[in-house]
PDB file of C-alpha atoms in Angstrom:
ATOM      1  CA  MET A   1      -0.115   0.129   0.013  1.00 57.00           C
ATOM      2  CA  SER A   2       1.409   3.451  -0.827  1.00 62.00           C
ATOM      3  CA  ALA A   3       1.426   6.384   1.379  1.00 68.00           C
ATOM      4  CA  ALA A   4      -0.939   9.223   0.633  1.00 67.00           C
ATOM      5  CA  PRO A   5       0.740  12.241  -0.862  1.00 66.00           C
ATOM      6  CA  ARG A   6       1.819  15.023   1.494  1.00 68.00           C
ATOM      7  CA  ILE A   7       0.532  18.446   0.781  1.00 66.00           C
ATOM      8  CA  SER A   8       2.291  21.143   2.029  1.00 63.00           C
ATOM      9  CA  ILE A   9       1.833  24.886   1.774  1.00 66.00           C
ATOM     10  CA  THR A  10       4.550  26.758  -0.291  1.00 61.00           C
ATOM     11  CA  PRO A  11       5.740  30.101   1.237  1.00 61.00           C
ATOM     12  CA  THR A  12       4.701  33.324  -0.790  1.00 60.00           C
ATOM     13  CA  PRO A  13       7.537  34.665  -2.880  1.00 60.00           C
ATOM     14  CA  GLU A  14       9.653  37.665  -1.739  1.00 60.00           C
ATOM     15  CA  PRO A  15       8.543  40.531  -3.835  1.00 56.00           C
ATOM     16  CA  SER A  16      10.977  41.877  -6.420  1.00 53.00           C
ATOM     17  CA  TYR A  17      13.313  44.794  -5.152  1.00 52.00           C
ATOM     18  CA  ASP A  18      13.680  46.225  -8.780  1.00 50.00           C
ATOM     19  CA  ASP A  19      12.267  49.492  -7.579  1.00 51.00           C
ATOM     20  CA  ASP A  20      11.690  50.714  -4.008  1.00 51.00           C
ATOM     21  CA  ARG A  21       8.827  52.923  -5.117  1.00 49.00           C
ATOM     22  CA  PRO A  22       5.454  51.155  -4.836  1.00 50.00           C
ATOM     23  CA  PRO A  23       3.530  51.005  -8.116  1.00 48.00           C
ATOM     24  CA  PRO A  24       1.065  54.036  -8.912  1.00 48.00           C
ATOM     25  CA  ARG A  25      -2.296  53.313  -7.555  1.00 49.00           C
ATOM     26  CA  THR A  26      -5.220  53.637  -9.916  1.00 48.00           C
ATOM     27  CA  PRO A  27      -8.765  53.423  -8.795  1.00 50.00           C
ATOM     28  CA  ARG A  28      -9.928  49.845  -9.341  1.00 50.00           C
ATOM     29  CA  THR A  29     -13.365  49.649 -10.898  1.00 50.00           C
ATOM     30  CA  ASP A  30     -15.327  46.421 -11.480  1.00 49.00           C
ATOM     31  CA  GLY A  31     -18.576  45.236 -12.650  1.00 51.00           C
ATOM     32  CA  ALA A  32     -21.080  48.158 -13.157  1.00 50.00           C
ATOM     33  CA  LEU A  33     -18.494  50.950 -12.370  1.00 51.00           C
ATOM     34  CA  ALA A  34     -16.155  49.524 -15.020  1.00 56.00           C
ATOM     35  CA  LEU A  35     -15.826  51.571 -18.408  1.00 58.00           C
ATOM     36  CA  ASN A  36     -14.597  50.531 -21.498  1.00 55.00           C
ATOM     37  CA  PRO A  37     -12.185  52.759 -23.642  1.00 55.00           C
ATOM     38  CA  MET A  38     -14.127  55.665 -25.564  1.00 57.00           C
ATOM     39  CA  VAL A  39     -12.421  54.893 -29.008  1.00 56.00           C
ATOM     40  CA  TRP A  40     -14.521  54.422 -32.121  1.00 56.00           C
ATOM     41  CA  GLY A  41     -11.956  53.659 -34.841  1.00 60.00           C
ATOM     42  CA  PRO A  42     -11.162  55.597 -37.797  1.00 64.00           C
ATOM     43  CA  PRO A  43     -11.943  59.235 -38.259  1.00 59.00           C
ATOM     44  CA  GLY A  44     -15.746  59.430 -39.176  1.00 57.00           C
ATOM     45  CA  ALA A  45     -16.812  56.260 -37.194  1.00 68.00           C
ATOM     46  CA  THR A  46     -20.037  56.386 -35.689  1.00 59.00           C
ATOM     47  CA  PRO A  47     -20.093  56.578 -31.847  1.00 70.00           C
ATOM     48  CA  ASP A  48     -21.400  53.524 -29.911  1.00 79.00           C
ATOM     49  CA  GLU A  49     -24.258  54.888 -28.024  1.00 84.00           C
ATOM     50  CA  ARG A  50     -23.813  52.025 -25.376  1.00 86.00           C
ATOM     51  CA  ARG A  51     -20.431  53.454 -24.448  1.00 85.00           C
ATOM     52  CA  LEU A  52     -21.977  57.367 -24.232  1.00 89.00           C
ATOM     53  CA  ARG A  53     -24.589  55.773 -21.880  1.00 91.00           C
ATOM     54  CA  HIS A  54     -22.081  54.042 -19.674  1.00 91.00           C
ATOM     55  CA  LEU A  55     -19.947  57.606 -19.653  1.00 92.00           C
ATOM     56  CA  GLY A  56     -23.193  59.223 -18.813  1.00 93.00           C
ATOM     57  CA  GLN A  57     -23.731  56.655 -15.936  1.00 93.00           C
ATOM     58  CA  ALA A  58     -20.356  56.984 -14.753  1.00 93.00           C
ATOM     59  CA  LEU A  59     -20.626  60.893 -14.563  1.00 94.00           C
ATOM     60  CA  ALA A  60     -23.805  60.652 -12.848  1.00 93.00           C
ATOM     61  CA  GLU A  61     -22.276  58.500 -10.216  1.00 93.00           C
ATOM     62  CA  VAL A  62     -19.591  61.112  -9.594  1.00 93.00           C
ATOM     63  CA  LEU A  63     -22.014  63.973  -9.342  1.00 93.00           C
ATOM     64  CA  THR A  64     -24.252  61.734  -6.604  1.00 91.00           C
ATOM     65  CA  GLY A  65     -20.973  61.110  -4.731  1.00 91.00           C
ATOM     66  CA  ARG A  66     -21.092  57.321  -5.382  1.00 91.00           C
ATOM     67  CA  ARG A  67     -17.965  57.132  -7.606  1.00 91.00           C
ATOM     68  CA  PRO A  68     -14.586  58.878  -7.289  1.00 93.00           C
ATOM     69  CA  PRO A  69     -13.818  61.405  -9.788  1.00 93.00           C
ATOM     70  CA  GLU A  70     -10.314  59.634 -10.484  1.00 92.00           C
ATOM     71  CA  THR A  71     -12.163  56.985 -12.398  1.00 91.00           C
ATOM     72  CA  VAL A  72     -13.299  58.961 -15.185  1.00 92.00           C
ATOM     73  CA  ALA A  73     -10.321  61.149 -15.370  1.00 92.00           C
ATOM     74  CA  ASP A  74      -9.007  59.729 -18.469  1.00 89.00           C
ATOM     75  CA  ARG A  75     -12.408  60.359 -20.376  1.00 90.00           C
ATOM     76  CA  LEU A  76     -12.170  64.145 -19.651  1.00 93.00           C
ATOM     77  CA  THR A  77      -9.973  66.890 -20.554  1.00 93.00           C
ATOM     78  CA  ASP A  78      -8.137  68.580 -17.697  1.00 93.00           C
ATOM     79  CA  ARG A  79     -10.472  71.486 -17.375  1.00 95.00           C
ATOM     80  CA  ALA A  80     -13.627  69.207 -17.625  1.00 94.00           C
ATOM     81  CA  TYR A  81     -11.960  67.153 -14.963  1.00 94.00           C
ATOM     82  CA  ARG A  82     -11.069  70.073 -12.654  1.00 94.00           C
ATOM     83  CA  ASP A  83     -14.948  71.422 -13.086  1.00 93.00           C
ATOM     84  CA  LEU A  84     -16.058  67.741 -12.233  1.00 93.00           C
ATOM     85  CA  VAL A  85     -14.046  67.494  -8.931  1.00 93.00           C
ATOM     86  CA  ARG A  86     -14.956  71.348  -8.188  1.00 90.00           C
ATOM     87  CA  ALA A  87     -18.799  70.346  -8.628  1.00 88.00           C
ATOM     88  CA  GLY A  88     -18.648  67.510  -6.039  1.00 83.00           C
ATOM     89  CA  ARG A  89     -21.835  66.291  -5.228  1.00 84.00           C
ATOM     90  CA  MET A  90     -24.225  68.253  -7.375  1.00 83.00           C
ATOM     91  CA  ILE A  91     -27.249  65.649  -7.540  1.00 83.00           C
ATOM     92  CA  LYS A  92     -28.812  64.826  -4.372  1.00 84.00           C
ATOM     93  CA  ALA A  93     -30.222  61.199  -4.924  1.00 82.00           C
ATOM     94  CA  ASP A  94     -32.225  58.870  -2.897  1.00 82.00           C
ATOM     95  CA  ARG A  95     -31.282  55.833  -5.046  1.00 87.00           C
ATOM     96  CA  PRO A  96     -28.139  55.252  -6.903  1.00 90.00           C
ATOM     97  CA  PRO A  97     -28.620  56.912 -10.234  1.00 91.00           C
ATOM     98  CA  PHE A  98     -29.471  55.257 -13.628  1.00 92.00           C
ATOM     99  CA  ALA A  99     -28.859  56.753 -16.927  1.00 92.00           C
ATOM    100  CA  GLY A 100     -31.545  56.223 -19.545  1.00 91.00           C
ATOM    101  CA  ALA A 101     -31.385  56.603 -23.183  1.00 88.00           C
ATOM    102  CA  VAL A 102     -28.768  58.955 -24.880  1.00 92.00           C
ATOM    103  CA  HIS A 103     -30.074  61.596 -27.069  1.00 93.00           C
ATOM    104  CA  MET A 104     -26.834  62.677 -29.280  1.00 91.00           C
ATOM    105  CA  LYS A 105     -26.207  65.246 -31.945  1.00 91.00           C
ATOM    106  CA  GLU A 106     -23.044  65.806 -34.082  1.00 89.00           C
ATOM    107  CA  PRO A 107     -22.986  69.882 -34.534  1.00 90.00           C
ATOM    108  CA  ARG A 108     -19.884  69.421 -36.469  1.00 89.00           C
ATOM    109  CA  ASP A 109     -17.434  66.596 -37.426  1.00 84.00           C
ATOM    110  CA  GLY A 110     -15.394  65.480 -34.398  1.00 86.00           C
ATOM    111  CA  ALA A 111     -17.902  66.949 -31.629  1.00 90.00           C
ATOM    112  CA  ILE A 112     -20.641  65.174 -30.109  1.00 91.00           C
ATOM    113  CA  GLU A 113     -23.527  66.716 -27.785  1.00 94.00           C
ATOM    114  CA  MET A 114     -25.297  64.289 -25.934  1.00 94.00           C
ATOM    115  CA  CYS A 115     -28.148  64.482 -23.170  1.00 95.00           C
ATOM    116  CA  VAL A 116     -29.042  61.783 -20.861  1.00 94.00           C
ATOM    117  CA  LEU A 117     -31.956  61.317 -18.437  1.00 93.00           C
ATOM    118  CA  VAL A 118     -30.671  60.563 -15.064  1.00 92.00           C
ATOM    119  CA  HIS A 119     -33.368  58.764 -12.700  1.00 91.00           C
ATOM    120  CA  CYS A 120     -32.484  59.128  -8.980  1.00 88.00           C
ATOM    121  CA  GLY A 121     -35.513  58.170  -7.254  1.00 82.00           C
ATOM    122  CA  ASP A 122     -38.245  60.657  -6.692  1.00 85.00           C
ATOM    123  CA  ARG A 123     -36.487  63.490  -8.918  1.00 87.00           C
ATOM    124  CA  ASN A 124     -34.920  62.766 -12.339  1.00 90.00           C
ATOM    125  CA  HIS A 125     -32.113  65.075 -13.620  1.00 91.00           C
ATOM    126  CA  VAL A 126     -30.682  65.767 -16.964  1.00 93.00           C
ATOM    127  CA  LEU A 127     -26.973  65.523 -17.788  1.00 94.00           C
ATOM    128  CA  ALA A 128     -25.714  67.306 -21.073  1.00 95.00           C
ATOM    129  CA  VAL A 129     -22.236  66.295 -22.342  1.00 95.00           C
ATOM    130  CA  ARG A 130     -19.992  67.672 -24.952  1.00 95.00           C
ATOM    131  CA  LEU A 131     -17.475  65.214 -26.097  1.00 93.00           C
ATOM    132  CA  GLU A 132     -14.640  66.111 -28.874  1.00 91.00           C
ATOM    133  CA  ARG A 133     -12.271  63.831 -30.952  1.00 88.00           C
ATOM    134  CA  ARG A 134      -8.697  64.016 -29.722  1.00 83.00           C
ATOM    135  CA  GLY A 135      -6.912  61.393 -32.155  1.00 79.00           C
ATOM    136  CA  VAL A 136      -9.017  58.316 -31.969  1.00 77.00           C
ATOM    137  CA  GLN A 137     -10.300  58.906 -28.579  1.00 81.00           C
ATOM    138  CA  TRP A 138     -13.211  60.832 -27.611  1.00 85.00           C
ATOM    139  CA  LEU A 139     -13.033  63.117 -24.383  1.00 90.00           C
ATOM    140  CA  CYS A 140     -15.494  65.188 -22.402  1.00 93.00           C
ATOM    141  CA  THR A 141     -14.710  68.676 -22.943  1.00 94.00           C
ATOM    142  CA  ASP A 142     -17.851  70.024 -20.940  1.00 94.00           C
ATOM    143  CA  PHE A 143     -20.804  68.773 -18.954  1.00 94.00           C
ATOM    144  CA  GLU A 144     -23.675  70.521 -17.253  1.00 92.00           C
ATOM    145  CA  THR A 145     -26.783  69.087 -15.164  1.00 88.00           C
ATOM    146  CA  ALA A 146     -30.199  70.252 -13.949  1.00 82.00           C
TER     147      ALA A 146
END
């Protein structure tokens, strides 16, 4: 009869000492908070309305205080990001916000203006966002809510 194999716990490896600085900490977002890149292929490509709605959802979550603004920093220009941080918690909500259908216009090539109805419980809000194409990526240059 053979003996049963012995299972032992292996020690965790030592961290590498290549660099003494810790890696930069980026906010981790999973599930509903995760955003896909705002890239739509070659110039003239039609924007994906689903991704626009996800951006509207993320901005609404920031404006209700349910998401840190750093999670959308790469989707905004520097000025728009400063305005978002300065705005703080603009929308008072009883429940988590839910971005509805996107209404989109292209006033000129390389610019999109969208409007999203944000459901927040007893009172709904409107979020207007302007995006401009920078290379192959679309960046939010301005936003407004009411």
